[in-house]
Amino acid sequence: MSTRILFLISGLGLGNSTRCHAVIQRLQSARAEVAVATSGNGLWYFDGRPEVLSLYEAQSLYYGQSGSQISIFHTLLNAGEYVNIMRHNKKQLSKILDDFKPNVAVTDSVYTLAPMRDRKIPVAALNNADVVHEAYRFFDDTPKSIRAQFYGIEELDYLFHRKRLDLVLSPTLDRAIPVSPPPYARIGPIVRTGYGAAQMTRSPKKVVIMLSGSVFGTPVRLTEADRPVNIEVVGRRAPENWPEDGQIIYHGRQRETGPILKDADLVIINGGFSAVSEIFCMRKPMLVVPVPNHAEQWLNARMIKHLGVGDIIAEEDLEAAILPALSRIEEFRASYEYLPAPEDGAQQAAKRILALAELPG
């Protein structure tokens, strides 16, 4: 009989969905049966995927915001609404569990655990809050702007997963970051099949700007007329009345970005860990634009700078940073040569999840 695995995935952005999909791809090779409960972007991403036996709709928690930026104050102010969302998801999840009858559940930024506990179903999580917890203390230049979000969200996330989960699969790029104790289990970066190394040796010809699909994603406003490279923008539609000149191409939202990234010489992304991981595993130089006030995104960007394969830039400097980064392409490429090949975190996660499903009780 096949192992049945239920993934509970936040649909706020696309990063949770893409990394869960990477693990699901490996589980399919082991002939596991997988169902997904998700929302928002996750429903769009998983719709019609042959690896997913059943797709269920849920509601997602979300960050409060002030203008276009994350606000810890408004996040805490929305606590009552979050409780209502979790109550709704608890009822919905109970129905899903009774319908699908999984051997194990895997959560990615979903915090409703009671229905699994009531049915004695083991629960694993894909979550690297321990990396954020450790990296915040590892680097000595963390800005004050991320402090509130770190202590108000990231540290609570770390403690929740440390106390409430049977297994937490924690991917990282930087092996210098200390490892937290169980139930955290450190693994390599989680990336989808087809996102392996694609090293380039030519002079730079193509830049890809691929920014988050969440409401906090960085806007793209390109104004310079003369550029030495072509630019392709993923995840954003062309501005109204945009003159198509072939040098700047807008792709809109894409489920599979690998073909666009394959021949990119430089990639500009927000600091979500899934996007950073895929670009890292493709061995592409990158500029990382952390969402303002977001601790994890800043620390992900700081790790890329620490590894020497890219740099951190601010939202307002996106276009101005392209030419200086192109002049450093060989420096970034050389840094990759000194780094060990990344482990297959998706395969490691799949093995640990299948093992958890087989434990008695």
GROMACS .gro file of C-alpha atoms in nm:
model
  361
    1MET     CA    1   0.000   0.000   0.000
    2SER     CA    2   0.135   0.345  -0.092
    3THR     CA    3   0.225   0.599   0.175
    4ARG     CA    4  -0.028   0.881   0.174
    5ILE     CA    5   0.108   1.229   0.250
    6LEU     CA    6  -0.090   1.551   0.298
    7PHE     CA    7   0.088   1.882   0.239
    8LEU     CA    8  -0.053   2.193   0.412
    9ILE     CA    9   0.093   2.494   0.232
   10SER     CA   10   0.056   2.868   0.280
   11GLY     CA   11  -0.044   3.035  -0.046
   12LEU     CA   12   0.065   3.388   0.047
   13GLY     CA   13   0.352   3.385  -0.206
   14LEU     CA   14   0.490   3.117  -0.438
   15GLY     CA   15   0.799   3.013  -0.243
   16ASN     CA   16   0.618   2.774  -0.010
   17SER     CA   17   0.454   2.605  -0.308
   18THR     CA   18   0.768   2.566  -0.519
   19ARG     CA   19   0.974   2.409  -0.242
   20CYS     CA   20   0.693   2.174  -0.141
   21HIS     CA   21   0.656   2.082  -0.507
   22ALA     CA   22   1.027   1.993  -0.516
   23VAL     CA   23   0.975   1.746  -0.231
   24ILE     CA   24   0.655   1.614  -0.389
   25GLN     CA   25   0.850   1.543  -0.709
   26ARG     CA   26   1.089   1.320  -0.512
   27LEU     CA   27   0.802   1.153  -0.325
   28GLN     CA   28   0.638   1.068  -0.656
   29SER     CA   29   0.952   0.872  -0.748
   30ALA     CA   30   0.892   0.669  -0.431
   31ARG     CA   31   0.530   0.613  -0.545
   32ALA     CA   32   0.380   0.800  -0.253
   33GLU     CA   33   0.028   0.942  -0.292
   34VAL     CA   34   0.018   1.317  -0.225
   35ALA     CA   35  -0.267   1.560  -0.157
   36VAL     CA   36  -0.227   1.935  -0.110
   37ALA     CA   37  -0.434   2.181   0.094
   38THR     CA   38  -0.344   2.540   0.011
   39SER     CA   39  -0.479   2.882  -0.080
   40GLY     CA   40  -0.420   3.185  -0.304
   41ASN     CA   41  -0.109   3.148  -0.517
   42GLY     CA   42  -0.078   2.787  -0.406
   43LEU     CA   43  -0.410   2.692  -0.569
   44TRP     CA   44  -0.295   2.852  -0.894
   45TYR     CA   45   0.045   2.681  -0.877
   46PHE     CA   46  -0.076   2.326  -0.802
   47ASP     CA   47  -0.383   2.327  -1.026
   48GLY     CA   48  -0.354   2.038  -1.274
   49ARG     CA   49  -0.023   1.904  -1.138
   50PRO     CA   50  -0.012   1.528  -1.212
   51GLU     CA   51   0.194   1.463  -0.896
   52VAL     CA   52  -0.097   1.578  -0.677
   53LEU     CA   53  -0.378   1.328  -0.627
   54SER     CA   54  -0.618   1.579  -0.464
   55LEU     CA   55  -0.612   1.958  -0.424
   56TYR     CA   56  -0.805   2.121  -0.140
   57GLU     CA   57  -0.868   2.489  -0.065
   58ALA     CA   58  -0.783   2.646   0.271
   59GLN     CA   59  -0.724   2.997   0.406
   60SER     CA   60  -0.381   3.152   0.470
   61LEU     CA   61  -0.250   3.365   0.751
   62TYR     CA   62  -0.098   3.689   0.627
   63TYR     CA   63   0.124   3.975   0.738
   64GLY     CA   64  -0.031   4.305   0.840
   65GLN     CA   65   0.090   4.598   0.636
   66SER     CA   66   0.133   4.972   0.649
   67GLY     CA   67   0.119   5.108   0.297
   68SER     CA   68   0.317   4.856   0.090
   69GLN     CA   69   0.542   4.740   0.375
   70ILE     CA   70   0.517   4.474   0.644
   71SER     CA   71   0.398   4.611   0.977
   72ILE     CA   72   0.448   4.409   1.296
   73PHE     CA   73   0.197   4.640   1.469
   74HIS     CA   74  -0.078   4.569   1.215
   75THR     CA   75   0.015   4.199   1.215
   76LEU     CA   76  -0.048   4.180   1.590
   77LEU     CA   77  -0.359   4.395   1.550
   78ASN     CA   78  -0.503   4.128   1.319
   79ALA     CA   79  -0.470   3.854   1.583
   80GLY     CA   80  -0.848   3.808   1.611
   81GLU     CA   81  -0.881   3.753   1.236
   82TYR     CA   82  -0.597   3.500   1.245
   83VAL     CA   83  -0.781   3.305   1.516
   84ASN     CA   84  -1.090   3.294   1.293
   85ILE     CA   85  -0.882   3.171   0.999
   86MET     CA   86  -0.730   2.896   1.211
   87ARG     CA   87  -1.074   2.790   1.339
   88HIS     CA   88  -1.202   2.769   0.982
   89ASN     CA   89  -0.896   2.572   0.873
   90LYS     CA   90  -0.933   2.334   1.167
   91LYS     CA   91  -1.284   2.238   1.054
   92GLN     CA   92  -1.178   2.214   0.691
   93LEU     CA   93  -0.867   2.014   0.776
   94SER     CA   94  -1.066   1.764   0.981
   95LYS     CA   95  -1.279   1.692   0.674
   96ILE     CA   96  -0.972   1.659   0.454
   97LEU     CA   97  -0.804   1.415   0.693
   98ASP     CA   98  -1.114   1.198   0.711
   99ASP     CA   99  -1.136   1.201   0.333
  100PHE     CA  100  -0.770   1.144   0.239
  101LYS     CA  101  -0.653   0.949   0.549
  102PRO     CA  102  -0.282   1.037   0.529
  103ASN     CA  103  -0.002   0.849   0.702
  104VAL     CA  104   0.183   1.174   0.766
  105ALA     CA  105   0.120   1.547   0.723
  106VAL     CA  106   0.374   1.807   0.611
  107THR     CA  107   0.319   2.176   0.687
  108ASP     CA  108   0.481   2.480   0.531
  109SER     CA  109   0.377   2.794   0.722
  110VAL     CA  110   0.045   2.639   0.829
  111TYR     CA  111  -0.007   2.627   1.206
  112THR     CA  112  -0.324   2.423   1.253
  113LEU     CA  113  -0.205   2.098   1.411
  114ALA     CA  114  -0.489   1.985   1.639
  115PRO     CA  115  -0.676   1.774   1.380
  116MET     CA  116  -0.360   1.567   1.314
  117ARG     CA  117  -0.287   1.533   1.685
  118ASP     CA  118  -0.643   1.415   1.750
  119ARG     CA  119  -0.592   1.140   1.490
  120LYS     CA  120  -0.234   1.058   1.599
  121ILE     CA  121  -0.097   1.150   1.257
  122PRO     CA  122   0.274   1.249   1.272
  123VAL     CA  123   0.350   1.599   1.148
  124ALA     CA  124   0.665   1.726   0.979
  125ALA     CA  125   0.737   2.082   0.868
  126LEU     CA  126   0.946   2.248   0.601
  127ASN     CA  127   1.072   2.546   0.796
  128ASN     CA  128   1.409   2.713   0.842
  129ALA     CA  129   1.318   2.949   1.126
  130ASP     CA  130   1.611   2.799   1.316
  131VAL     CA  131   1.845   2.924   1.041
  132VAL     CA  132   1.695   3.272   1.086
  133HIS     CA  133   1.726   3.232   1.465
  134GLU     CA  134   2.094   3.141   1.440
  135ALA     CA  135   2.186   3.376   1.153
  136TYR     CA  136   2.049   3.680   1.338
  137ARG     CA  137   2.319   3.621   1.599
  138PHE     CA  138   2.582   3.500   1.352
  139PHE     CA  139   2.598   3.829   1.160
  140ASP     CA  140   2.698   4.143   1.348
  141ASP     CA  141   2.550   4.399   1.108
  142THR     CA  142   2.177   4.320   1.128
  143PRO     CA  143   1.981   4.644   1.078
  144LYS     CA  144   1.744   4.779   1.342
  145SER     CA  145   1.464   4.783   1.082
  146ILE     CA  146   1.423   4.404   1.102
  147ARG     CA  147   1.432   4.377   1.482
  148ALA     CA  148   1.055   4.403   1.543
  149GLN     CA  149   0.966   4.146   1.278
  150PHE     CA  150   1.241   3.913   1.400
  151TYR     CA  151   1.129   3.907   1.763
  152GLY     CA  152   0.757   3.945   1.691
  153ILE     CA  153   0.731   3.681   1.416
  154GLU     CA  154   1.048   3.483   1.339
  155GLU     CA  155   1.138   3.393   1.698
  156LEU     CA  156   0.780   3.287   1.773
  157ASP     CA  157   0.789   3.075   1.457
  158TYR     CA  158   1.113   2.915   1.574
  159LEU     CA  159   0.973   2.833   1.919
  160PHE     CA  160   0.645   2.700   1.776
  161HIS     CA  161   0.822   2.455   1.549
  162ARG     CA  162   1.072   2.357   1.819
  163LYS     CA  163   0.796   2.269   2.067
  164ARG     CA  164   0.505   2.143   1.856
  165LEU     CA  165   0.640   1.943   1.559
  166ASP     CA  166   0.763   1.586   1.534
  167LEU     CA  167   1.021   1.676   1.270
  168VAL     CA  168   1.133   2.009   1.121
  169LEU     CA  169   1.326   1.989   0.794
  170SER     CA  170   1.542   2.299   0.781
  171PRO     CA  171   1.722   2.381   0.454
  172THR     CA  172   2.022   2.613   0.440
  173LEU     CA  173   2.275   2.739   0.186
  174ASP     CA  174   2.544   2.850   0.430
  175ARG     CA  175   2.700   2.563   0.622
  176ALA     CA  176   2.867   2.808   0.861
  177ILE     CA  177   2.530   2.879   1.028
  178PRO     CA  178   2.505   2.677   1.354
  179VAL     CA  179   2.257   2.387   1.373
  180SER     CA  180   1.966   2.391   1.619
  181PRO     CA  181   1.875   2.082   1.825
  182PRO     CA  182   1.596   1.835   1.735
  183PRO     CA  183   1.326   1.830   1.614
  184TYR     CA  184   1.515   2.050   1.365
  185ALA     CA  185   1.703   1.848   1.103
  186ARG     CA  186   1.937   2.045   0.878
  187ILE     CA  187   1.923   1.958   0.507
  188GLY     CA  188   2.047   2.107   0.182
  189PRO     CA  189   1.855   2.361  -0.027
  190ILE     CA  190   1.521   2.243  -0.164
  191VAL     CA  191   1.481   2.307  -0.538
  192ARG     CA  192   1.265   2.164  -0.813
  193THR     CA  193   1.399   1.922  -1.071
  194GLY     CA  194   1.552   2.108  -1.364
  195TYR     CA  195   1.704   2.382  -1.150
  196GLY     CA  196   2.056   2.244  -1.131
  197ALA     CA  197   2.387   2.409  -1.212
  198ALA     CA  198   2.392   2.612  -1.533
  199GLN     CA  199   2.728   2.784  -1.516
  200MET     CA  200   2.808   3.060  -1.765
  201THR     CA  201   3.148   3.167  -1.894
  202ARG     CA  202   3.050   3.430  -2.152
  203SER     CA  203   3.042   3.804  -2.108
  204PRO     CA  204   2.707   3.915  -1.959
  205LYS     CA  205   2.421   3.941  -2.206
  206LYS     CA  206   2.104   3.877  -2.005
  207VAL     CA  207   1.964   3.992  -1.671
  208VAL     CA  208   1.648   3.840  -1.524
  209ILE     CA  209   1.443   4.031  -1.267
  210MET     CA  210   1.224   3.777  -1.084
  211LEU     CA  211   1.046   3.921  -0.784
  212SER     CA  212   0.802   3.787  -0.527
  213GLY     CA  213   0.439   3.729  -0.620
  214SER     CA  214   0.316   3.837  -0.276
  215VAL     CA  215   0.169   4.181  -0.206
  216PHE     CA  216   0.508   4.283  -0.060
  217GLY     CA  217   0.701   4.205  -0.377
  218THR     CA  218   0.927   4.481  -0.507
  219PRO     CA  219   0.782   4.693  -0.789
  220VAL     CA  220   0.979   4.713  -1.116
  221ARG     CA  221   1.017   5.059  -1.269
  222LEU     CA  222   1.283   5.063  -1.542
  223THR     CA  223   1.359   5.405  -1.687
  224GLU     CA  224   1.711   5.399  -1.833
  225ALA     CA  225   1.720   5.396  -2.213
  226ASP     CA  226   2.062   5.245  -2.291
  227ARG     CA  227   2.161   4.911  -2.142
  228PRO     CA  228   2.444   4.676  -2.235
  229VAL     CA  229   2.228   4.367  -2.171
  230ASN     CA  230   1.878   4.240  -2.238
  231ILE     CA  231   1.642   4.233  -1.938
  232GLU     CA  232   1.359   3.987  -1.881
  233VAL     CA  233   1.109   4.055  -1.602
  234VAL     CA  234   0.924   3.760  -1.446
  235GLY     CA  235   0.618   3.800  -1.227
  236ARG     CA  236   0.518   4.144  -1.348
  237ARG     CA  237   0.308   4.253  -1.643
  238ALA     CA  238   0.436   4.518  -1.880
  239PRO     CA  239   0.326   4.872  -1.787
  240GLU     CA  240   0.037   5.012  -1.985
  241ASN     CA  241   0.141   5.133  -2.332
  242TRP     CA  242   0.484   4.973  -2.287
  243PRO     CA  243   0.685   4.998  -2.613
  244GLU     CA  244   0.810   4.649  -2.703
  245ASP     CA  245   1.167   4.700  -2.824
  246GLY     CA  246   1.299   4.349  -2.760
  247GLN     CA  247   1.553   4.465  -2.502
  248ILE     CA  248   1.312   4.445  -2.207
  249ILE     CA  249   1.062   4.159  -2.201
  250TYR     CA  250   0.786   4.120  -1.942
  251HIS     CA  251   0.676   3.759  -1.888
  252GLY     CA  252   0.408   3.805  -1.623
  253ARG     CA  253   0.347   3.532  -1.367
  254GLN     CA  254   0.513   3.198  -1.452
  255ARG     CA  255   0.488   2.859  -1.286
  256GLU     CA  256   0.811   2.727  -1.442
  257THR     CA  257   1.091   2.982  -1.456
  258GLY     CA  258   1.378   2.744  -1.533
  259PRO     CA  259   1.377   2.799  -1.913
  260ILE     CA  260   1.396   3.177  -1.862
  261LEU     CA  261   1.671   3.154  -1.599
  262LYS     CA  262   1.884   2.897  -1.782
  263ASP     CA  263   2.089   3.148  -1.984
  264ALA     CA  264   2.072   3.439  -1.738
  265ASP     CA  265   2.403   3.595  -1.635
  266LEU     CA  266   2.261   3.790  -1.340
  267VAL     CA  267   1.934   3.743  -1.151
  268ILE     CA  268   1.764   4.002  -0.930
  269ILE     CA  269   1.521   3.857  -0.675
  270ASN     CA  270   1.349   3.932  -0.347
  271GLY     CA  271   1.483   3.746  -0.044
  272GLY     CA  272   1.239   3.455  -0.020
  273PHE     CA  273   1.437   3.142   0.056
  274SER     CA  274   1.293   2.929  -0.223
  275ALA     CA  275   1.387   3.176  -0.497
  276VAL     CA  276   1.731   3.233  -0.344
  277SER     CA  277   1.785   2.855  -0.323
  278GLU     CA  278   1.695   2.789  -0.685
  279ILE     CA  279   1.921   3.066  -0.816
  280PHE     CA  280   2.200   2.945  -0.585
  281CYS     CA  281   2.170   2.586  -0.709
  282MET     CA  282   2.176   2.710  -1.069
  283ARG     CA  283   2.506   2.885  -0.976
  284LYS     CA  284   2.384   3.225  -1.093
  285PRO     CA  285   2.524   3.555  -0.959
  286MET     CA  286   2.242   3.742  -0.790
  287LEU     CA  287   2.131   4.067  -0.636
  288VAL     CA  288   1.888   4.017  -0.350
  289VAL     CA  289   1.630   4.283  -0.265
  290PRO     CA  290   1.493   4.204   0.084
  291VAL     CA  291   1.134   4.308   0.144
  292PRO     CA  292   1.168   4.605   0.386
  293ASN     CA  293   1.143   4.516   0.759
  294HIS     CA  294   1.148   4.140   0.684
  295ALA     CA  295   1.410   3.966   0.900
  296GLU     CA  296   1.428   3.635   0.713
  297GLN     CA  297   1.462   3.803   0.375
  298TRP     CA  298   1.742   4.031   0.495
  299LEU     CA  299   1.926   3.737   0.651
  300ASN     CA  300   1.885   3.527   0.335
  301ALA     CA  301   2.036   3.815   0.139
  302ARG     CA  302   2.314   3.852   0.395
  303MET     CA  303   2.404   3.484   0.353
  304ILE     CA  304   2.437   3.533  -0.022
  305LYS     CA  305   2.673   3.824   0.039
  306HIS     CA  306   2.864   3.617   0.297
  307LEU     CA  307   2.909   3.337   0.042
  308GLY     CA  308   3.035   3.588  -0.214
  309VAL     CA  309   2.795   3.493  -0.494
  310GLY     CA  310   2.592   3.813  -0.493
  311ASP     CA  311   2.505   4.123  -0.297
  312ILE     CA  312   2.223   4.298  -0.109
  313ILE     CA  313   2.049   4.598  -0.264
  314ALA     CA  314   1.759   4.821  -0.159
  315GLU     CA  315   1.433   4.845  -0.353
  316GLU     CA  316   1.502   5.200  -0.466
  317ASP     CA  317   1.846   5.099  -0.602
  318LEU     CA  318   1.727   4.810  -0.819
  319GLU     CA  319   1.798   4.961  -1.160
  320ALA     CA  320   2.109   5.155  -1.055
  321ALA     CA  321   2.267   4.838  -0.913
  322ILE     CA  322   2.264   4.645  -1.242
  323LEU     CA  323   2.575   4.795  -1.406
  324PRO     CA  324   2.797   4.769  -1.093
  325ALA     CA  325   2.687   4.407  -1.049
  326LEU     CA  326   2.768   4.323  -1.411
  327SER     CA  327   3.121   4.453  -1.355
  328ARG     CA  328   3.154   4.199  -1.069
  329ILE     CA  329   3.019   3.896  -1.256
  330GLU     CA  330   3.353   3.715  -1.266
  331GLU     CA  331   3.399   3.775  -0.893
  332PHE     CA  332   3.060   3.618  -0.817
  333ARG     CA  333   3.120   3.327  -1.055
  334ALA     CA  334   3.458   3.256  -0.898
  335SER     CA  335   3.299   3.237  -0.551
  336TYR     CA  336   3.075   2.956  -0.670
  337GLU     CA  337   3.385   2.761  -0.777
  338TYR     CA  338   3.511   2.759  -0.418
  339LEU     CA  339   3.181   2.637  -0.271
  340PRO     CA  340   3.093   2.266  -0.241
  341ALA     CA  341   2.811   2.137  -0.458
  342PRO     CA  342   2.482   2.178  -0.268
  343GLU     CA  343   2.315   1.869  -0.127
  344ASP     CA  344   1.975   1.763  -0.263
  345GLY     CA  345   1.758   1.890   0.021
  346ALA     CA  346   1.438   1.783  -0.154
  347GLN     CA  347   1.557   1.421  -0.169
  348GLN     CA  348   1.674   1.436   0.193
  349ALA     CA  349   1.335   1.574   0.297
  350ALA     CA  350   1.144   1.306   0.106
  351LYS     CA  351   1.341   1.029   0.277
  352ARG     CA  352   1.283   1.176   0.623
  353ILE     CA  353   0.911   1.222   0.559
  354LEU     CA  354   0.870   0.862   0.439
  355ALA     CA  355   1.062   0.738   0.743
  356LEU     CA  356   0.838   0.942   0.975
  357ALA     CA  357   0.529   0.787   0.815
  358GLU     CA  358   0.661   0.440   0.899
  359LEU     CA  359   0.724   0.503   1.271
  360PRO     CA  360   0.485   0.315   1.504
  361GLY     CA  361   0.219   0.524   1.678
   0.00000   0.00000   0.00000
